[in-house]
Short mmCIF file of C-alpha atoms and ligand atoms in Angstrom, two decimals:
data_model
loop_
_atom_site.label_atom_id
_atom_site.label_comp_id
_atom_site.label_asym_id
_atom_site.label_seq_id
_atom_site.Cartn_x
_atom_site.Cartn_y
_atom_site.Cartn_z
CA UNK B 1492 0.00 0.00 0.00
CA UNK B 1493 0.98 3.86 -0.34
CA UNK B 1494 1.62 6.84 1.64
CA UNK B 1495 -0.53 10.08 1.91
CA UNK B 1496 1.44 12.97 2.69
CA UNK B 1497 0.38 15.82 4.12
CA UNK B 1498 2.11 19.48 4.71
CA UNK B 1499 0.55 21.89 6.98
CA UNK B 1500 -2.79 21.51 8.62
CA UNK B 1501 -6.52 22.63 7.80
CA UNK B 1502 -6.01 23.90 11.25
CA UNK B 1503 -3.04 26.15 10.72
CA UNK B 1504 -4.89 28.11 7.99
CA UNK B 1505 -8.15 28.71 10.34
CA UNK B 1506 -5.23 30.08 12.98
CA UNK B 1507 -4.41 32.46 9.90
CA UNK B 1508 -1.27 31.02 8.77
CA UNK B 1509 -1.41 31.15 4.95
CA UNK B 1510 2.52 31.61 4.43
CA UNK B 1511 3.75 29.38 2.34
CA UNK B 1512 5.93 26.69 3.74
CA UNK B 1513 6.91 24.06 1.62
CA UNK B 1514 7.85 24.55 -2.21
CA UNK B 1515 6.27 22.86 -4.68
CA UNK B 1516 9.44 21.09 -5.55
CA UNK B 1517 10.20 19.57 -1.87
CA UNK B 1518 6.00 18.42 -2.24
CA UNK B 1519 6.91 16.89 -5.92
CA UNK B 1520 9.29 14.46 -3.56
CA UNK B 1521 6.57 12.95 -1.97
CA UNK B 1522 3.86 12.39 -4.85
CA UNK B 1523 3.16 13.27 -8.22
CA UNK B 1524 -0.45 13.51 -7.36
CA UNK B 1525 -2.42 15.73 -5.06
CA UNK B 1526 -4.20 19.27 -4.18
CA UNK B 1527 -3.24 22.47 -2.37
CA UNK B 1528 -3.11 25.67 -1.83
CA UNK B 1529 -0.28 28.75 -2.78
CA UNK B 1530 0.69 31.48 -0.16
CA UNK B 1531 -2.10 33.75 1.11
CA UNK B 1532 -4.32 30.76 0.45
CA UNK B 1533 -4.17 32.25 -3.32
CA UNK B 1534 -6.31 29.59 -5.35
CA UNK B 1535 -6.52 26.05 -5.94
CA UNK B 1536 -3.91 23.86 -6.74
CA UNK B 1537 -4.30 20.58 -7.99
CA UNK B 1538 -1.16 18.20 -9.30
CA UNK B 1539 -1.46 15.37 -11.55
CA UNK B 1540 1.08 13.36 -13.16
CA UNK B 1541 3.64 15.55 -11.36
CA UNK B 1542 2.57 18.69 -13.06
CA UNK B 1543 1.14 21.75 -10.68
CA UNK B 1544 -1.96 23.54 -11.99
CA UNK B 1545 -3.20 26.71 -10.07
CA UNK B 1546 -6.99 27.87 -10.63
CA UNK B 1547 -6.64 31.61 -9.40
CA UNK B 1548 -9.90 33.55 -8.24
CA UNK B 1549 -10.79 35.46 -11.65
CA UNK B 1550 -11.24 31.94 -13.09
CA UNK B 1551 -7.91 31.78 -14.78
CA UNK B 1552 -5.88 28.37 -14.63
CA UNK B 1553 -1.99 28.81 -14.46
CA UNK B 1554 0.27 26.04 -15.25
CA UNK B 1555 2.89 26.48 -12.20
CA UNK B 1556 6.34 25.92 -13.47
CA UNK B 1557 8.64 27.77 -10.96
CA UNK B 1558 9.29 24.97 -8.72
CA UNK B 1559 10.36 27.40 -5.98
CA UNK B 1560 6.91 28.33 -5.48
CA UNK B 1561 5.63 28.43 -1.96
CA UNK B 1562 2.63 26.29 -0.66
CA UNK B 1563 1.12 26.79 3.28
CA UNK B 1564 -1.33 23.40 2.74
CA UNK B 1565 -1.22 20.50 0.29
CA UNK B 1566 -1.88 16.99 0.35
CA UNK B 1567 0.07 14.60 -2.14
CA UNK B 1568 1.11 11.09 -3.14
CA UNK B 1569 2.56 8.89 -5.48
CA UNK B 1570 -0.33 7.34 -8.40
CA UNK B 1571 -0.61 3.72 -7.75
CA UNK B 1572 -4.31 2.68 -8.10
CA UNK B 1573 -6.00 0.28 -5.84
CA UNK B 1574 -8.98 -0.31 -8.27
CA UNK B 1575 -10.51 0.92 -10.87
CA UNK B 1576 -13.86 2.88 -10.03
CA UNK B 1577 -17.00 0.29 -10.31
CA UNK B 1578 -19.05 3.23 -12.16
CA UNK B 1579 -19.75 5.09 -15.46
CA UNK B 1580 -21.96 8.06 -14.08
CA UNK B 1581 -21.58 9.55 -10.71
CA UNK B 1582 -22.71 13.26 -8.93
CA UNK B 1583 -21.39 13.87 -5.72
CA UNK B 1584 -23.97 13.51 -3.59
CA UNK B 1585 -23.95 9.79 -5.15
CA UNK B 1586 -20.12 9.42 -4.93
CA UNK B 1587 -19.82 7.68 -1.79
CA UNK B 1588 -23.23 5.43 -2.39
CA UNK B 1589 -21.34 4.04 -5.47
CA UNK B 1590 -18.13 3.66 -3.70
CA UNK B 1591 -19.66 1.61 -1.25
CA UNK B 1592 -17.76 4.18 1.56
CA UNK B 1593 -18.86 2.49 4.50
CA UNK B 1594 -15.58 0.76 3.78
CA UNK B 1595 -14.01 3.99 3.33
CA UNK B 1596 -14.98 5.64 6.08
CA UNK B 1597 -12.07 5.15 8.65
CA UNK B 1598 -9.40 5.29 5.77
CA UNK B 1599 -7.61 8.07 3.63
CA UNK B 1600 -8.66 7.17 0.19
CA UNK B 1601 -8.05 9.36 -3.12
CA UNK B 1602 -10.26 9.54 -6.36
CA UNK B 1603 -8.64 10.11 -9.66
CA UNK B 1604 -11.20 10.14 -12.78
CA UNK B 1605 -11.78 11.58 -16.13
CA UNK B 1606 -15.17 11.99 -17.17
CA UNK B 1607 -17.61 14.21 -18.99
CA UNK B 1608 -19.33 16.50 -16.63
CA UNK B 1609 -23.07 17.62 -17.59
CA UNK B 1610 -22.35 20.13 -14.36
CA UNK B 1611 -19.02 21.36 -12.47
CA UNK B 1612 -19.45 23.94 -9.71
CA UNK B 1613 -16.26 25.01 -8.27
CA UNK B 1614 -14.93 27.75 -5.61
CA UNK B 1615 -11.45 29.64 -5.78
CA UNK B 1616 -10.08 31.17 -2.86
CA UNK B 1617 -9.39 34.58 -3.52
CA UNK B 1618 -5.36 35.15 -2.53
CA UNK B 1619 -5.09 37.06 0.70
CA UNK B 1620 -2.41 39.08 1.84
CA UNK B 1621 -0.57 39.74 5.32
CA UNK B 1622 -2.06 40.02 8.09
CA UNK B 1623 -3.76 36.89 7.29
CA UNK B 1624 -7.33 36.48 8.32
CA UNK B 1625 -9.27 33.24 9.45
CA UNK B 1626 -10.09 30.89 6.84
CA UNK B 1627 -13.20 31.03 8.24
CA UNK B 1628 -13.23 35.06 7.21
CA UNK B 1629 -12.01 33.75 4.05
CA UNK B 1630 -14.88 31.37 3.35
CA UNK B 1631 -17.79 34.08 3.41
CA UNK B 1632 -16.57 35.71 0.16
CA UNK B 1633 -14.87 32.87 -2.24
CA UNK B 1634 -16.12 33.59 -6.14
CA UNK B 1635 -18.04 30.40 -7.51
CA UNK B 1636 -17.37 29.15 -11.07
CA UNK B 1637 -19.94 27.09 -12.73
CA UNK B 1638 -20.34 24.88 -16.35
CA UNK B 1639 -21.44 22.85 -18.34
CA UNK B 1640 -20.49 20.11 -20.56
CA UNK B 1641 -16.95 19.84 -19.68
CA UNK B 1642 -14.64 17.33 -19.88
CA UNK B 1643 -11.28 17.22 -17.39
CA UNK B 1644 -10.17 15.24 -14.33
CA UNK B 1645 -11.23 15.52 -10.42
CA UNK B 1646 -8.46 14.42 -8.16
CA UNK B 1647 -9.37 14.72 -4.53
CA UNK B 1648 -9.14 12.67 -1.07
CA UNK B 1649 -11.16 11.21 1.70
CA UNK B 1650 -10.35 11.97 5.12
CA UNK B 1651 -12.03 10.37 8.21
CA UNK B 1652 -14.12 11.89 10.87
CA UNK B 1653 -10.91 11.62 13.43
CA UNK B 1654 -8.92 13.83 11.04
CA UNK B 1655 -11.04 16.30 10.68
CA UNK B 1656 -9.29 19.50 12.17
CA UNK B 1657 -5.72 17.95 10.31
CA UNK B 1658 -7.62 18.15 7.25
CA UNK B 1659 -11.12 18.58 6.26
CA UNK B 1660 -13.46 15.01 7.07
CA UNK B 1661 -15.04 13.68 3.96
CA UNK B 1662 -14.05 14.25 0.52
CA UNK B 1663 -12.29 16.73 -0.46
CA UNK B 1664 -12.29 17.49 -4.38
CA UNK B 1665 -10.31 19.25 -7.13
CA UNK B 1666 -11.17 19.96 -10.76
CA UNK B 1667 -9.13 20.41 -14.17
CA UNK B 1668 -10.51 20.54 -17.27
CA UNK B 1669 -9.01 19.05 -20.36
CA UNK B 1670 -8.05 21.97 -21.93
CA UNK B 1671 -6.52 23.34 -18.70
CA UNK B 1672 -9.28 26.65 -18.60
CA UNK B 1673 -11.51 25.66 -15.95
CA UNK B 1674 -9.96 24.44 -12.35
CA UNK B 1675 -11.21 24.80 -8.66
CA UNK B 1676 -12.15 23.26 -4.91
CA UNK B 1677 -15.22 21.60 -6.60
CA UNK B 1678 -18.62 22.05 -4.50
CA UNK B 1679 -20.63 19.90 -6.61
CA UNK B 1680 -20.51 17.85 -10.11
CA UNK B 1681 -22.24 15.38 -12.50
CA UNK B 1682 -20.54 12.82 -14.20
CA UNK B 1683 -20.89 10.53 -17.31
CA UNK B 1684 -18.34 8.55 -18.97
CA UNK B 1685 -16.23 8.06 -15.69
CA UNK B 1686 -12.95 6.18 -15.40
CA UNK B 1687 -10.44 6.13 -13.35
CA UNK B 1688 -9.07 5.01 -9.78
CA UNK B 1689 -9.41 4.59 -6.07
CA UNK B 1690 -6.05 4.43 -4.29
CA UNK B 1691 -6.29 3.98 -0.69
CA UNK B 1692 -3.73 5.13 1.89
CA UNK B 1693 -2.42 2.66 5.26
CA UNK B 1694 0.16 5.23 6.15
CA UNK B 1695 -0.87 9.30 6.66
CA UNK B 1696 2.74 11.35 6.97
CA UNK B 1697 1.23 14.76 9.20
CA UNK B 1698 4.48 16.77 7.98
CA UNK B 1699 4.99 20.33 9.76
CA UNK B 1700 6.40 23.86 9.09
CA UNK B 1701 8.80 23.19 12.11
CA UNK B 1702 10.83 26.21 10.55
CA UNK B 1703 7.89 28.90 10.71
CA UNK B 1704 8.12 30.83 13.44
CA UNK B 1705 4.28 32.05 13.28
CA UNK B 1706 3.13 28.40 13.10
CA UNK B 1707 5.31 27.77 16.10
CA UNK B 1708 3.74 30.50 18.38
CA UNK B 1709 -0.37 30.21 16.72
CA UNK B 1710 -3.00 29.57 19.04
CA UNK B 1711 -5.99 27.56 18.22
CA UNK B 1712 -9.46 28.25 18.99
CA UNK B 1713 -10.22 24.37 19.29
CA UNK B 1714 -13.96 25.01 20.14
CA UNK B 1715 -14.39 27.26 17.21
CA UNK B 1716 -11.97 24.41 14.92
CA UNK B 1717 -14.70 21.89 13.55
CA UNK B 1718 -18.05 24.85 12.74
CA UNK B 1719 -15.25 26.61 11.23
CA UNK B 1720 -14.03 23.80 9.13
CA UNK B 1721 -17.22 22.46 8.26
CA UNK B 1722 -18.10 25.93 7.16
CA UNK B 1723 -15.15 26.95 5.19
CA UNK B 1724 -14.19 23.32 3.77
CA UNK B 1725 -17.45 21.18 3.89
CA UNK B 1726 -16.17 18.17 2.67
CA UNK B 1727 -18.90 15.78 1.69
CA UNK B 1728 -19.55 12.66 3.17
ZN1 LIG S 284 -9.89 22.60 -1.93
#
């Protein structure tokens, strides 16, 4: 089995630490796969076949290729499918239905799939700059993106209950279209034509900006941690 690895913590950005921490080359060490987010929590990054895409919050996709860029949050691994998906149409709210996820549900798991999509609806986090708000404060005012018949790829992971505060419970999704246009945190989606993979994960790595001195020194509102993530992330169950 594989290795999720995981820099930063959902956590860290709802204690307004959205400095990037980690460059995107050190990440590419640890998995050629994955999602994210640049410093000042400026987009949404998702990485596939080692490649780092960044959907920024007018819409616009950017191919990152300055390895030296700076990430506060991202999640990656190395592709090496368990199966392949047992469907040809899926939606999200049907996703974990068709997955049987009662299996699922005390594991990290990843979905990687190219399909048509009758529907994408995706959010961008608009960049932020220092002093960093909450993610929280972040999550009120996030520009939507929505269309139709699209074709592209939705890489994303599934985190269990127990995690949630690491990272956000449930699934956790990222979009890229085909023709590399259309990318964000995707909020809801219908599929057709569907295939791809479920990888699932027996080891989580929790890696930390041990280097960062306003990581070091944050204190978190731990009663406020879980509404906040719920309402900022919302990752489907
Ligand atoms: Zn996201």
């Amino acid at each position: 089995m594989t290795s999720l690895y995981q820099h930063g913590t959902l956590a860290m950005l709802m204690g307004k630490q959205m400095q990037g921490t980690i460059t995107a080359a050190e990440l590419l060490k640890h998995g050629d796969t994955g999602i994210g987010t640049l410093t000042g929590l400026n987009g949404e990054v998702i990485i596939l076949e080692g490649q780092v895409y960044q959907a920024q919050s007018d819409g616009q996709v950017n191919h990152i290729t300055d390895l030296e860029t700076l990430l506060p949050f991202a999640s990656v691994h190395f592709y090496k499918p368990t199966q392949a998906l047992p469907f040809d149409a899926v939606d999200f709210t049907t996703l974990s239905d068709k997955l049987q996820a009662a299996q699922l549900r005390n594991i990290f798991s990843s979905v990687n799939f190219h399909a048509d999509f009758s529907r994408m609806h995706v959010r961008i986090a608009p960049k932020q700059v220092p002093p960093f708000p909450s993610l929280l404060e972040v999550a009120t005012n996030q520009p939507e993106f929505e269309m139709a018949n699209v074709t592209g790829t939705v890489m994303g992971y599934y985190a269990p209950e127990i995690f949630n505060g690491p990272t956000a419970a449930g699934w956790h999704l990222h979009f890229l279209s085909d023709d590399k246009t259309f990318a964000g945190h995707i909020l809801d989606f219908s599929a057709s034509h569907v295939t791809g993979t479920l990888q699932i994960f027996d080891e989580f790595v929790q890696h930390l900006p041990v280097q960062d001195a306003g990581f070091r020194a944050m204190a978190l509102d731990l009663e406020g941690l879980h509404s906040g993530i719920t309402a900022s992330e919302g990752g489907k169950k």
